[in-house]
Short mmCIF file of C-alpha atoms in Angstrom, two decimals:
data_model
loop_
_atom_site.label_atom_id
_atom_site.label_comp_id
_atom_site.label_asym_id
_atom_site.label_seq_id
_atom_site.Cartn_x
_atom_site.Cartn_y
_atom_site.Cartn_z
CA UNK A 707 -9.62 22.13 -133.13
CA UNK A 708 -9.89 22.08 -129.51
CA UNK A 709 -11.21 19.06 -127.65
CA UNK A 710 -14.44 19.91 -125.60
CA UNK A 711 -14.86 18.03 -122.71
CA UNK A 712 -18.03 16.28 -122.11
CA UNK A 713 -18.50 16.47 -118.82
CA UNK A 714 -19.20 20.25 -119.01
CA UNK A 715 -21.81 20.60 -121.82
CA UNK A 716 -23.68 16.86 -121.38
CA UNK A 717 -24.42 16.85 -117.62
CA UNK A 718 -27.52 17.94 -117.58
CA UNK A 719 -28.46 15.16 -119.69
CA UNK A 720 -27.61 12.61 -117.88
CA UNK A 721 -29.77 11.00 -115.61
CA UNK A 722 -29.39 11.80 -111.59
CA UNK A 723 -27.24 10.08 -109.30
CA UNK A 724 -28.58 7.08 -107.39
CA UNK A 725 -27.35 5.96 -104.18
CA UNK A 726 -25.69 2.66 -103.90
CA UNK A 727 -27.51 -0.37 -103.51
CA UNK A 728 -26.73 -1.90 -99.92
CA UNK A 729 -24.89 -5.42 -99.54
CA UNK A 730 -27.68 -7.96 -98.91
CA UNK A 731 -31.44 -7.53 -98.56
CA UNK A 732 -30.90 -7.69 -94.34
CA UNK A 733 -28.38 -4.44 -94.59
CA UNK A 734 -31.56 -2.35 -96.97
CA UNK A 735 -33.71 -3.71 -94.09
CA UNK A 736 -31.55 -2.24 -91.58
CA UNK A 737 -30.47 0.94 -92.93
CA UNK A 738 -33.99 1.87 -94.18
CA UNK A 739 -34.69 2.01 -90.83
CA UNK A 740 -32.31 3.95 -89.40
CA UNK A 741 -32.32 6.28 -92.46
CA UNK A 742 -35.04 8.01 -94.15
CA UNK A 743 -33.51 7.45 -98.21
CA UNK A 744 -35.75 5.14 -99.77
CA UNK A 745 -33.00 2.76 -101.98
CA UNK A 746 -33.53 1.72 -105.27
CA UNK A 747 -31.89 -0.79 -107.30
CA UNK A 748 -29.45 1.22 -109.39
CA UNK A 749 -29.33 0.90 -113.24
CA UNK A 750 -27.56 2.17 -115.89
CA UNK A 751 -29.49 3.31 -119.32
CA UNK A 752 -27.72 2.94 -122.20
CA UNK A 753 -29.11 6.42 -123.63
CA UNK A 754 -28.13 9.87 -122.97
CA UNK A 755 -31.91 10.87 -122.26
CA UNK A 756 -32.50 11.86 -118.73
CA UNK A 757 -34.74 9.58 -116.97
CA UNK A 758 -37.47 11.96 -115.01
CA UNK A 759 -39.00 8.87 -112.78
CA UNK A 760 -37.39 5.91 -111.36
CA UNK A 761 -40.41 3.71 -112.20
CA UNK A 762 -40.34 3.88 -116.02
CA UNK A 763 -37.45 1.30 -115.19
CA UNK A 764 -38.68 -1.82 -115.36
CA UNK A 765 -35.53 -3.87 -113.76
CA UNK A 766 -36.22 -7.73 -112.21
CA UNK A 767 -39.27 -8.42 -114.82
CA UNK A 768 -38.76 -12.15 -115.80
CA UNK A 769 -39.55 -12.44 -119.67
CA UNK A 770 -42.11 -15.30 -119.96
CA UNK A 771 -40.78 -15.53 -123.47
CA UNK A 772 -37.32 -16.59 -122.10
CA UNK A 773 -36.04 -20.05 -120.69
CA UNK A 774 -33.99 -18.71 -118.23
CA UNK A 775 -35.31 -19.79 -115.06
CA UNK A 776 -36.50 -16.85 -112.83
CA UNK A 777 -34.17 -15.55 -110.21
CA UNK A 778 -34.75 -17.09 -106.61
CA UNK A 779 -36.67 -14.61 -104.43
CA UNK A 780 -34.99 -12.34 -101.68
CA UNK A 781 -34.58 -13.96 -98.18
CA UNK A 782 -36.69 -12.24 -95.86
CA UNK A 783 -35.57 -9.54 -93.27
CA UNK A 784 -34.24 -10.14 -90.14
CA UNK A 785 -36.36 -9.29 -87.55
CA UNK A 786 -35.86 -6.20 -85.96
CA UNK A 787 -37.06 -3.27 -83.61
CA UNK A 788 -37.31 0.59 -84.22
CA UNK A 789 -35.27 3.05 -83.05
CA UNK A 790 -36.70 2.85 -79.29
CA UNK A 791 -35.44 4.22 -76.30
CA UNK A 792 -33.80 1.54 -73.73
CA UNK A 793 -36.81 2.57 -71.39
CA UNK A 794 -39.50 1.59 -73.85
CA UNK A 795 -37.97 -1.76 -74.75
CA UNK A 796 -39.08 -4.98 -72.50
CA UNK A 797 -35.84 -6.53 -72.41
CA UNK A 798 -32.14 -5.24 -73.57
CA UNK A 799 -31.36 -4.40 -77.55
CA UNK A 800 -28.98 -7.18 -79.01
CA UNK A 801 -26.34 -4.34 -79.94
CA UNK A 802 -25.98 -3.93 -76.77
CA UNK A 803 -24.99 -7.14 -75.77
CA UNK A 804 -21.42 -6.58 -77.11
CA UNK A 805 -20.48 -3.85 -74.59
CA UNK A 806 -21.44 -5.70 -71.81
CA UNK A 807 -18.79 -6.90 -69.34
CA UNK A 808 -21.12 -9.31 -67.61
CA UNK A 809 -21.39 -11.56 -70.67
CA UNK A 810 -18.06 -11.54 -71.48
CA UNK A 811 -17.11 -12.48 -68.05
CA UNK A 812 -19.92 -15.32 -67.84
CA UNK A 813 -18.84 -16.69 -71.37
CA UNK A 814 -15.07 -17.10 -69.66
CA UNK A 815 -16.34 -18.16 -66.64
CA UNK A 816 -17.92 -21.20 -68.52
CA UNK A 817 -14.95 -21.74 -71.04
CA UNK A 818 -17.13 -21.02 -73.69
CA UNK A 819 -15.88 -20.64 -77.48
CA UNK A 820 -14.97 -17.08 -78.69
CA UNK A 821 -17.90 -18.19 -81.99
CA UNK A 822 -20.04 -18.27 -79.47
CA UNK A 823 -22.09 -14.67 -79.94
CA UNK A 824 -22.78 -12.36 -76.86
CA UNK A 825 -25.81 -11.98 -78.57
CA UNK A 826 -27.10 -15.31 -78.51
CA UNK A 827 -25.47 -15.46 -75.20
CA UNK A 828 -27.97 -12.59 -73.74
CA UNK A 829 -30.75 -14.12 -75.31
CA UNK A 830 -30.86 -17.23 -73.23
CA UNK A 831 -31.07 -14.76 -70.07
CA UNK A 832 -34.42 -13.11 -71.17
CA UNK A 833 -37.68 -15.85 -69.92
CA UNK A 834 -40.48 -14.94 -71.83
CA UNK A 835 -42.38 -13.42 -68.92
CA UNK A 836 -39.81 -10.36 -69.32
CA UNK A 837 -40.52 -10.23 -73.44
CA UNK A 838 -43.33 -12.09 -75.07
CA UNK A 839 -41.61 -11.64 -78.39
CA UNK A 840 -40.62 -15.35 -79.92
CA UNK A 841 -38.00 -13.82 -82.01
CA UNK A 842 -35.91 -12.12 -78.48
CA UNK A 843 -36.88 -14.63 -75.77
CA UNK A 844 -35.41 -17.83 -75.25
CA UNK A 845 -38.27 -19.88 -75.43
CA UNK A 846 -37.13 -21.65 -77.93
CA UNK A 847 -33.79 -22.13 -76.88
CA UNK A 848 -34.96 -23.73 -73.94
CA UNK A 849 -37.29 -26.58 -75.81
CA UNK A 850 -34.53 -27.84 -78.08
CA UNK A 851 -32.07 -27.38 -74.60
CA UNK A 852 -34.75 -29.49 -73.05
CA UNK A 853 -34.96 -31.92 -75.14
CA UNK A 854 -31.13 -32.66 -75.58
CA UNK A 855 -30.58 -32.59 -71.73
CA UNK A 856 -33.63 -35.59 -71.32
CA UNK A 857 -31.81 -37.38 -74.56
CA UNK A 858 -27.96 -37.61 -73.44
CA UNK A 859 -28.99 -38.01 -69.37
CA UNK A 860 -31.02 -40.76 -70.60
CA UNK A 861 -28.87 -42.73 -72.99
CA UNK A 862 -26.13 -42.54 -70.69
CA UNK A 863 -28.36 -44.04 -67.88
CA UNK A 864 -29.90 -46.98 -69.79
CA UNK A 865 -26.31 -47.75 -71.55
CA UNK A 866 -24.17 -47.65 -68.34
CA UNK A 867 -27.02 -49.20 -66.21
CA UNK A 868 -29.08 -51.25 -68.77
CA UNK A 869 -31.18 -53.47 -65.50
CA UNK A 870 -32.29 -49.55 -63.74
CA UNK A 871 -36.30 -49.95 -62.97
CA UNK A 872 -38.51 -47.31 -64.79
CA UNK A 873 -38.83 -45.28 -61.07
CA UNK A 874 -35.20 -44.85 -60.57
CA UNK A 875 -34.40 -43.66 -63.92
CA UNK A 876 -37.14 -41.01 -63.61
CA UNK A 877 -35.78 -39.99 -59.79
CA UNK A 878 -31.84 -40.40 -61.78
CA UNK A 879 -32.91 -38.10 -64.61
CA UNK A 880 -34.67 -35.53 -62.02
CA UNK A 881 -31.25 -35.49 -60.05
CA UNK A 882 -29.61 -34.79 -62.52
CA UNK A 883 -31.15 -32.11 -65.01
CA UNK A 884 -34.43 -31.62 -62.83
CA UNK A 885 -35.87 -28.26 -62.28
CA UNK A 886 -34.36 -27.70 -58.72
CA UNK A 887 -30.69 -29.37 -59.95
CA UNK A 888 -30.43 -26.70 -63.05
CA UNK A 889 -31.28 -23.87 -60.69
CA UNK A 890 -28.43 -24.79 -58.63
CA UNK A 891 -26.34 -25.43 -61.52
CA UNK A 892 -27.15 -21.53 -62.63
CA UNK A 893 -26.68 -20.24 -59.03
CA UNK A 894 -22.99 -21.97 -59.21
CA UNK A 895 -22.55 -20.32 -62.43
CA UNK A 896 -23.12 -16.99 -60.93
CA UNK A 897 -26.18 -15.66 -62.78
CA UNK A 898 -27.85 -12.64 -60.87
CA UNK A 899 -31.09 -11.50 -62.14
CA UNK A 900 -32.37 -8.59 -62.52
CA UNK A 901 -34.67 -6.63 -59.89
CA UNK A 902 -37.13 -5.54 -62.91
CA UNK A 903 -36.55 -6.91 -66.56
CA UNK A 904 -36.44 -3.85 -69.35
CA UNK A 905 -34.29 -2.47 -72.10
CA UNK A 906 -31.70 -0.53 -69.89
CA UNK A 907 -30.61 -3.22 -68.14
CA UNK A 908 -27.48 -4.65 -68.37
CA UNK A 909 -28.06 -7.65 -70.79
CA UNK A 910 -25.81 -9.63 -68.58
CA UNK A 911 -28.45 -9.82 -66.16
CA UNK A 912 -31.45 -12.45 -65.93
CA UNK A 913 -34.59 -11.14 -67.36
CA UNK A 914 -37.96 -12.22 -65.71
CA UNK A 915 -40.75 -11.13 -64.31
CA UNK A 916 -40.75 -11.91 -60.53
CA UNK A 917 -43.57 -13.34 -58.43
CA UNK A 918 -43.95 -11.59 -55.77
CA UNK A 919 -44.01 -13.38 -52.25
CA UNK A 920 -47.47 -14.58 -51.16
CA UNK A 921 -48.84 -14.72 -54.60
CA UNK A 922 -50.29 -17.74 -56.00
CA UNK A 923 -48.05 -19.78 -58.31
CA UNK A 924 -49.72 -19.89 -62.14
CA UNK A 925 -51.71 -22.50 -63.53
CA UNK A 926 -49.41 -23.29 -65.87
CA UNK A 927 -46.88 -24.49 -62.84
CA UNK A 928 -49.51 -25.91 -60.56
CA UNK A 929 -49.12 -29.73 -60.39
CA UNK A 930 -51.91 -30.71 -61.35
CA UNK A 931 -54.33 -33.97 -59.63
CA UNK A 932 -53.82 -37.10 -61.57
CA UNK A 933 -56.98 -38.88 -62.71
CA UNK A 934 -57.14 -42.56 -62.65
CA UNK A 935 -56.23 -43.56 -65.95
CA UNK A 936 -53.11 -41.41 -65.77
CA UNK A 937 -51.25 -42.62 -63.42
CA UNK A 938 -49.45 -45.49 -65.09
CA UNK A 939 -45.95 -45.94 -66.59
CA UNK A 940 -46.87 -45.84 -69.62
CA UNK A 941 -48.59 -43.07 -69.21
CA UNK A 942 -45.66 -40.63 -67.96
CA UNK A 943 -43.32 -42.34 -70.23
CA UNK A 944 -45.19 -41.39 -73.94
CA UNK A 945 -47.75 -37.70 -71.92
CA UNK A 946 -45.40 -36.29 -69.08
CA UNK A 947 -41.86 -35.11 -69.22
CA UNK A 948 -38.98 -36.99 -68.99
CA UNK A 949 -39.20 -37.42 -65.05
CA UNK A 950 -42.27 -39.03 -64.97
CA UNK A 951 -44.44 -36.70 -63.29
CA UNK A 952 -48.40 -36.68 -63.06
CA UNK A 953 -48.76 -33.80 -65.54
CA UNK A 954 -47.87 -32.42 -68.70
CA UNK A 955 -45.10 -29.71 -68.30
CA UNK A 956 -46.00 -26.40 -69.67
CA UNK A 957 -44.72 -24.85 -72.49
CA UNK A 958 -42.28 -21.75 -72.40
CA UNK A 959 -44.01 -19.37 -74.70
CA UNK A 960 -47.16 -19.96 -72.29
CA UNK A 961 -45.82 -18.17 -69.58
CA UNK A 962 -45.17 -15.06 -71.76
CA UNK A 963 -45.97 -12.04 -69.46
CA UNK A 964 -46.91 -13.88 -66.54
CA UNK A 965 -44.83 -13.46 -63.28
CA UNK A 966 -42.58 -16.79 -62.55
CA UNK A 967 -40.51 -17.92 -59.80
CA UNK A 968 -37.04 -17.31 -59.75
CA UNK A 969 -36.60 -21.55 -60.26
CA UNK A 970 -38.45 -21.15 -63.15
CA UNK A 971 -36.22 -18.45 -64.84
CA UNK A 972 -32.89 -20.06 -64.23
CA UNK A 973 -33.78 -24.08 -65.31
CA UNK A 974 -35.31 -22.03 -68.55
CA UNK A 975 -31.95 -20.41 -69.08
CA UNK A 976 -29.55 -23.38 -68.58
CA UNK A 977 -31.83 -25.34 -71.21
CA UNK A 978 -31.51 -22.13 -73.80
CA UNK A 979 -28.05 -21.97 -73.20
CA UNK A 980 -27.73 -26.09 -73.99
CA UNK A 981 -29.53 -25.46 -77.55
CA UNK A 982 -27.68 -22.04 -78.10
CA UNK A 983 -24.69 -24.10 -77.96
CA UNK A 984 -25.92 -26.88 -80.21
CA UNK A 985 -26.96 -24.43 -83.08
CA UNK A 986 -23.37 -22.58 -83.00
CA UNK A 987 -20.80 -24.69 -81.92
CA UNK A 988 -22.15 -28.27 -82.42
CA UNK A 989 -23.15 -31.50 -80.77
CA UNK A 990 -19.42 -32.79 -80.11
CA UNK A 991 -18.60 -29.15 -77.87
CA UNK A 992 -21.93 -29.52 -76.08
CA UNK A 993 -21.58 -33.26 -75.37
CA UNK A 994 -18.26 -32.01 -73.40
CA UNK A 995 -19.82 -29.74 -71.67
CA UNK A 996 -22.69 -31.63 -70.71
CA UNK A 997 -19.93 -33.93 -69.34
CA UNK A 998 -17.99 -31.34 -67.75
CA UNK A 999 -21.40 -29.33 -65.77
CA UNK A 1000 -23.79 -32.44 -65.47
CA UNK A 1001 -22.36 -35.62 -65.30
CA UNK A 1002 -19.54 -34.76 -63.53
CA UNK A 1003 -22.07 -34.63 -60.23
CA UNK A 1004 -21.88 -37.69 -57.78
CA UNK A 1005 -24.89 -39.40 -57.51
CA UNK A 1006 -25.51 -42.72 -55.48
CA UNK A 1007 -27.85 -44.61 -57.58
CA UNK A 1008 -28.42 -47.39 -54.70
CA UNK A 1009 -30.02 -44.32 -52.64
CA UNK A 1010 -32.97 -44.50 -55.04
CA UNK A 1011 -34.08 -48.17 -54.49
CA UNK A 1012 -37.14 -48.16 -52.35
CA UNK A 1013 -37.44 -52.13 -51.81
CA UNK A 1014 -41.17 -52.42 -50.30
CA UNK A 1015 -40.75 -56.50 -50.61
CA UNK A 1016 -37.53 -57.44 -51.24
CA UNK A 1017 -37.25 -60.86 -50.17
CA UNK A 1018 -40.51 -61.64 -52.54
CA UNK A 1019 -38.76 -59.68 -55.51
CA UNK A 1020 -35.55 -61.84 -55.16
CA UNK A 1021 -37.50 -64.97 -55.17
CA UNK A 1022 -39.27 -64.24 -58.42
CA UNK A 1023 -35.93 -63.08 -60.04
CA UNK A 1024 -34.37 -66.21 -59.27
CA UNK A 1025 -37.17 -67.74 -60.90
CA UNK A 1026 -37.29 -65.73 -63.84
CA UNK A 1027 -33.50 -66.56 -64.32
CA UNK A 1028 -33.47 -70.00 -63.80
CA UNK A 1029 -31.10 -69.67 -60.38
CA UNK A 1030 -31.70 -71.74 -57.47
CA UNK A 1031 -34.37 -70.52 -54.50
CA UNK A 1032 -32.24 -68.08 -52.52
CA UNK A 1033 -31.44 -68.84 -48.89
CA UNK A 1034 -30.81 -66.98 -46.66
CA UNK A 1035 -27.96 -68.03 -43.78
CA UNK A 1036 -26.87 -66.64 -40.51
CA UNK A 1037 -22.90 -65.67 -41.12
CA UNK A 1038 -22.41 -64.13 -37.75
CA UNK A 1039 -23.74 -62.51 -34.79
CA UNK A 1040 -23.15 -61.14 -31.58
CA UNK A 1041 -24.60 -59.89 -28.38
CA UNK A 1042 -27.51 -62.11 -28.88
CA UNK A 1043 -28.78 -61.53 -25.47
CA UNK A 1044 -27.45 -57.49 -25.00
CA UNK A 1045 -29.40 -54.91 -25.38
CA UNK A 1046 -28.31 -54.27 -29.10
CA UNK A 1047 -27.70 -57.51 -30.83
CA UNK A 1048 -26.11 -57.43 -34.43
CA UNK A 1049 -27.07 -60.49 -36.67
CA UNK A 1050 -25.06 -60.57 -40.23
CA UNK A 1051 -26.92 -62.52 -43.03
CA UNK A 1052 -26.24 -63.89 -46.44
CA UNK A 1053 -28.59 -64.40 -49.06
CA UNK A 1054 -27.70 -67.48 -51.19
CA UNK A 1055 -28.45 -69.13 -54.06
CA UNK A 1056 -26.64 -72.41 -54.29
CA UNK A 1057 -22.97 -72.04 -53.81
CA UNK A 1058 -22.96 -68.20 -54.57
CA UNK A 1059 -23.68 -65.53 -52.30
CA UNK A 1060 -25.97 -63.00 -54.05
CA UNK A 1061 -26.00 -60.46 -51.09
CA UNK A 1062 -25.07 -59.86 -47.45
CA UNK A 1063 -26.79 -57.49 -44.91
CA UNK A 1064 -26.95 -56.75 -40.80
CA UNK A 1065 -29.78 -55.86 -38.42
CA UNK A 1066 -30.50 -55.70 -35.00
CA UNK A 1067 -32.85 -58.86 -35.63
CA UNK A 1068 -32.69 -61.74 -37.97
CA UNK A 1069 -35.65 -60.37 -40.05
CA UNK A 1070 -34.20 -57.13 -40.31
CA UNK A 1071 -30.75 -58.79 -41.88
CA UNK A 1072 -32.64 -61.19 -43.88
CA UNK A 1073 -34.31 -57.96 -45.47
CA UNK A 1074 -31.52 -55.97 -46.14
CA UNK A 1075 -29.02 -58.88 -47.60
CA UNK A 1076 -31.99 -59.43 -50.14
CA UNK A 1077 -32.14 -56.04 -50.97
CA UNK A 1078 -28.35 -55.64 -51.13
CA UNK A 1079 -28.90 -59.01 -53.35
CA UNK A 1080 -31.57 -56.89 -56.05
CA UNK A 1081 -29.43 -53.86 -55.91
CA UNK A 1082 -26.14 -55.68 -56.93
CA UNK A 1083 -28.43 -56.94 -59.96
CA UNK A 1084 -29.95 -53.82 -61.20
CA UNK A 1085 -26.72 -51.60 -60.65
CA UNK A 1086 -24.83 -53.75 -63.33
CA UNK A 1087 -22.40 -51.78 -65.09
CA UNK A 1088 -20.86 -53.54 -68.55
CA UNK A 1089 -17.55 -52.59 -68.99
CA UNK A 1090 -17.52 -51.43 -72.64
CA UNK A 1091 -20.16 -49.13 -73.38
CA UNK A 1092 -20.81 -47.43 -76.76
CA UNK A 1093 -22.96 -44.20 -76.68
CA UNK A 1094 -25.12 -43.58 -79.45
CA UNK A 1095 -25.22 -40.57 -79.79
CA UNK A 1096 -21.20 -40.92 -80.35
CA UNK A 1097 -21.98 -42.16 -83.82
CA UNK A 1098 -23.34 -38.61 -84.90
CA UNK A 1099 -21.83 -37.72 -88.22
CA UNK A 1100 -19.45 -40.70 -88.05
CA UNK A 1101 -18.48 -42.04 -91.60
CA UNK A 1102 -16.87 -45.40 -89.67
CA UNK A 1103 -19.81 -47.29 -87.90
CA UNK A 1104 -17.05 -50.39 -87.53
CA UNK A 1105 -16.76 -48.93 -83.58
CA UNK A 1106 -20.32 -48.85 -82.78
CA UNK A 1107 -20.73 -52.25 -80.48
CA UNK A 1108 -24.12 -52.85 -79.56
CA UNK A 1109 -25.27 -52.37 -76.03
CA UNK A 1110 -26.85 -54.80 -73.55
CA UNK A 1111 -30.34 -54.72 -73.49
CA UNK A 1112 -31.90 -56.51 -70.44
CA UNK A 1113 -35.49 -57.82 -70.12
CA UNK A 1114 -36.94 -55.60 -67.41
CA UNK A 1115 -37.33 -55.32 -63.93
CA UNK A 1116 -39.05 -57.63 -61.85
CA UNK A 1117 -42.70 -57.30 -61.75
CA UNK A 1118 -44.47 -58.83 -58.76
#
C-alpha cells in the first residue's frame, strides 16, 4: 500500500500558526509598538484538535497544589516613546544618538571609552528645562555627578592639606568644581548648545531652554537672604552645598520647563557626564579623569587666606602649641629716610624663624611676616598621603596608612 502523507489530509486539523515569541519582555515591549500583531506566548498541544481561541490555553498558571516555587515575575519595560515625529518630541530620540557625528567627535575629544554609549552620552546634554521627562533628562545624572565631584575635591583637599580653615576649603572647592569653573570646563570642551531644544536637533547639541536677556533669573537660582540663625559654619556645612553658601541649592528636576541660563545648563551637564561615567565605566576610569580635567588646574591656595588679625592669630597658635611668644625682629631695611622705605621683618619664636615679610613701614612688615608665619602652618603638605577613596574594592587594606588629622584652625 501506498504511504499517504500527512501533511496533506491532517492540516486542517491542526491548530494555526503562532508567531514567535520575541527575545526578552523589553523586545515584546518594543516591537508591540512599532507593530500592530498582538504576541502570544506560543504553545504546543499535544492533541490533534484544532484550538479555535488562544485563551482556552491556560499557560503560566502556578499549581497551588505543587512545591515548585512560582516563576519570578517579568522585569518591567523599558521606558519608551511612540512613534513621534522629530518635531513633536522635546528633546532628540536616543536612536538617534548613534548617527550623530557630534557625539562621536566629543566622546574622542575627551578620550572617552568606546563602552561608553552615545546614548547615555546625549543624555547628559538635555537639562530638564528642554524635557521634563526623568527617564530622558539628565537630572539625575547630574545629582550623583554632583555629589562625586564635592566627595573626591574634598578628600583630596583635607588629605593633602589636613590644617586648611573651613573658609578656604569652601572658596578651594568653589575653584575648583564651582558653578562658574564647570562652565568653563564645558566651554573648553567645546559644547555648543542649541538655539531651541526639540527632537530634530542634532543630539550632539546642548538642550535647554534659554533665558532670554532682561528676564528675571528663577526663584529657584535666586540667592536667597540669610536669616540669622543660618549663617554659621555649621550651618552651611550639614543645609547648603558643598561651598558653603547662604542657601540651599536647588534641585535639577525643579527647574523642569523653566528657562535657565546658559551657566546653568553646562555645570548640569559636566556633573551628568561625571555620574554617566561612574555607572558605565567605573570609579577607577572616572577618578582619572577627574585627575586629568579637574585637578590638573593650578590653583594658589595662599591667595585664599584673608588674615583680618594676623599678628593676634599667631600669638594664640603659639599658645595653643606650646611654642614660645613670637617676636618679631627687624632683618633689614633701607631708604629709611627716602621717599619709599623698605623694612624686611622676621617673625620668631625662639631660635626658629616662623615667617618673614616686607613693607613700606615696620607695621606693615610685622603684618605680613605673621601672616606668611600662619600660612606656612595651614598650607602643610605630609608627604605620604593615602586617599580613601583609593581603597574602593581593594581586597589588601595592608596599604591604607592613616592620614593626619589636625585639631582645627585657630579660633580667636
Amino acid at each position: 500500500m501506498k504511504r499517504v502523507r500527512i501533511s496533506r489530509c491532517a492540516t486542517q486539523l491542526l491548530a494555526g500558526r503562532t508567531p514567535r515569541r520575541p527575545s526578552c519582555p523589553c523586545a515584546a515591549g518594543l516591537q508591540r509598538d512599532i507593530t500592530p500583531h498582538d504576541y502570544r506566548i506560543q504553545a504546543r498541544s499535544l492533541s490533534t484538535v484544532a484550538i479555535e481561541k488562544d485563551s482556552e490555553l491556560d499557560i503560566g498558571t502556578p499549581d497551588p497544589t505543587s512545591s515548585q516555587p512560582a516563576a519570578a515575575p517579568a522585569p518591567p519595560a523599558i521606558p519608551h516613546r511612540k512613534r513621534l515625529a522629530p518635531e513633536q518630541l522635546p528633546s532628540p530620540h536616543p536612536f538617534a544618538a548613534s548617527h550623530s557625528t557630534k557625539l562621536s567627535a566629543l566622546r574622542a575629544r575627551l578620550s572617552l571609552h568606546q563602552r561608553f554609549p552615545l546614548q547615555t552620552l546625549a543624555r547628559t546634554l538635555v537639562h530638564p528645562s528642554a524635557d521634563p521627562d526623568p527617564a530622558f533628562n539628565n537630572a539625575s545624572l547630574s545629582i550623583l555627578g554632583a555629589n562625586l565631584l564635592g566627595y573626591y575635591t574634598t578628600e583630596y583637599l583635607l588629605c593633602n592639606y589636613p590644617r586648611l580653615p573651613i573658609p578656604v576649603i569652601f572658596a578651594a572647592q568653589h575653584a575648583y568644581t564651582g558653578p562658574k569653573a564647570l562652565a568653563t570646563v564645558a566651554s573648553e570642551w567645546g559644547i555648543e548648545a542649541a538655539a531651541e531644544p526639540g527632537g530634530e536637533v542634532d543630539p550632539g547639541l546642548l538642550q535647554f531652554r534659554r533665558l532670554r536677556s532682561g528676564s528675571r533669573v528663577p526663584a529657584a537660582l535666586r540667592r536667597q537672604v540669610p536669616w540669622k540663625w543660618n549663617v554659621t559654619t555649621t550651618h552651611r556645612i550639614v543645609a547648603t552645598d558643598e561651598f558653603g553658601s547662604d542657601n540651599t541649592p536647588p534641585d535639577p528636576q525643579s527647574l523642569s520647563a523653566v528657562p535657565v541660563p546658559m551657566e546653568e545648563a553646562a555645570q548640569s551637564f559636566v556633573r551628568a557626564l561625571i555620574g554617566a561615567l561612574h555607572l558605565h565605566l567605573g570609579s577607577p576610569l572616572v577618578k582619572r579623569f577627574y585627575r586629568d580635567h579637574f585637578l590638573s588646574r593650578q590653583l594658589d591656595l595662599s591667595t585664599l587666606f584673608d588674615f583680618r588679625t594676623p599678628t593676634r592669630d599667631l600669638s594664640k597658635l603659639c599658645a595653643r602649641e606650646g611654642f614660645e611668644a613670637p617676636v618679631a625682629r627687624l632683618i633689614s631695611e633701607t631708604g629709611r629716610a627716602s621717599r619709599h622705605p623698605v623694612f624686611v621683618v622676621g617673625v620668631y619664636s625662639g631660635k626658629d624663624k616662623l615667617g618673614e615679610g616686607a613693607g613700606a613701614s615696620l607695621e606693615e612688615a610685622r603684618f605680613r611676616a605673621a601672616a606668611a608665619a600662619l600660612k606656612a602652618w595651614y598650607l602643610y603638605r605630609p608627604i605620604e598621603v593615602t586617599l580613601p577613596s583609593s581603597m574602593e574594592g581593594e581586597l589588601d587594606t595592608r596599604k591604607w596608612k592613616p592620614n593626619m588629622v589636625d585639631c582645627g584652625e585657630v579660633i580667636v
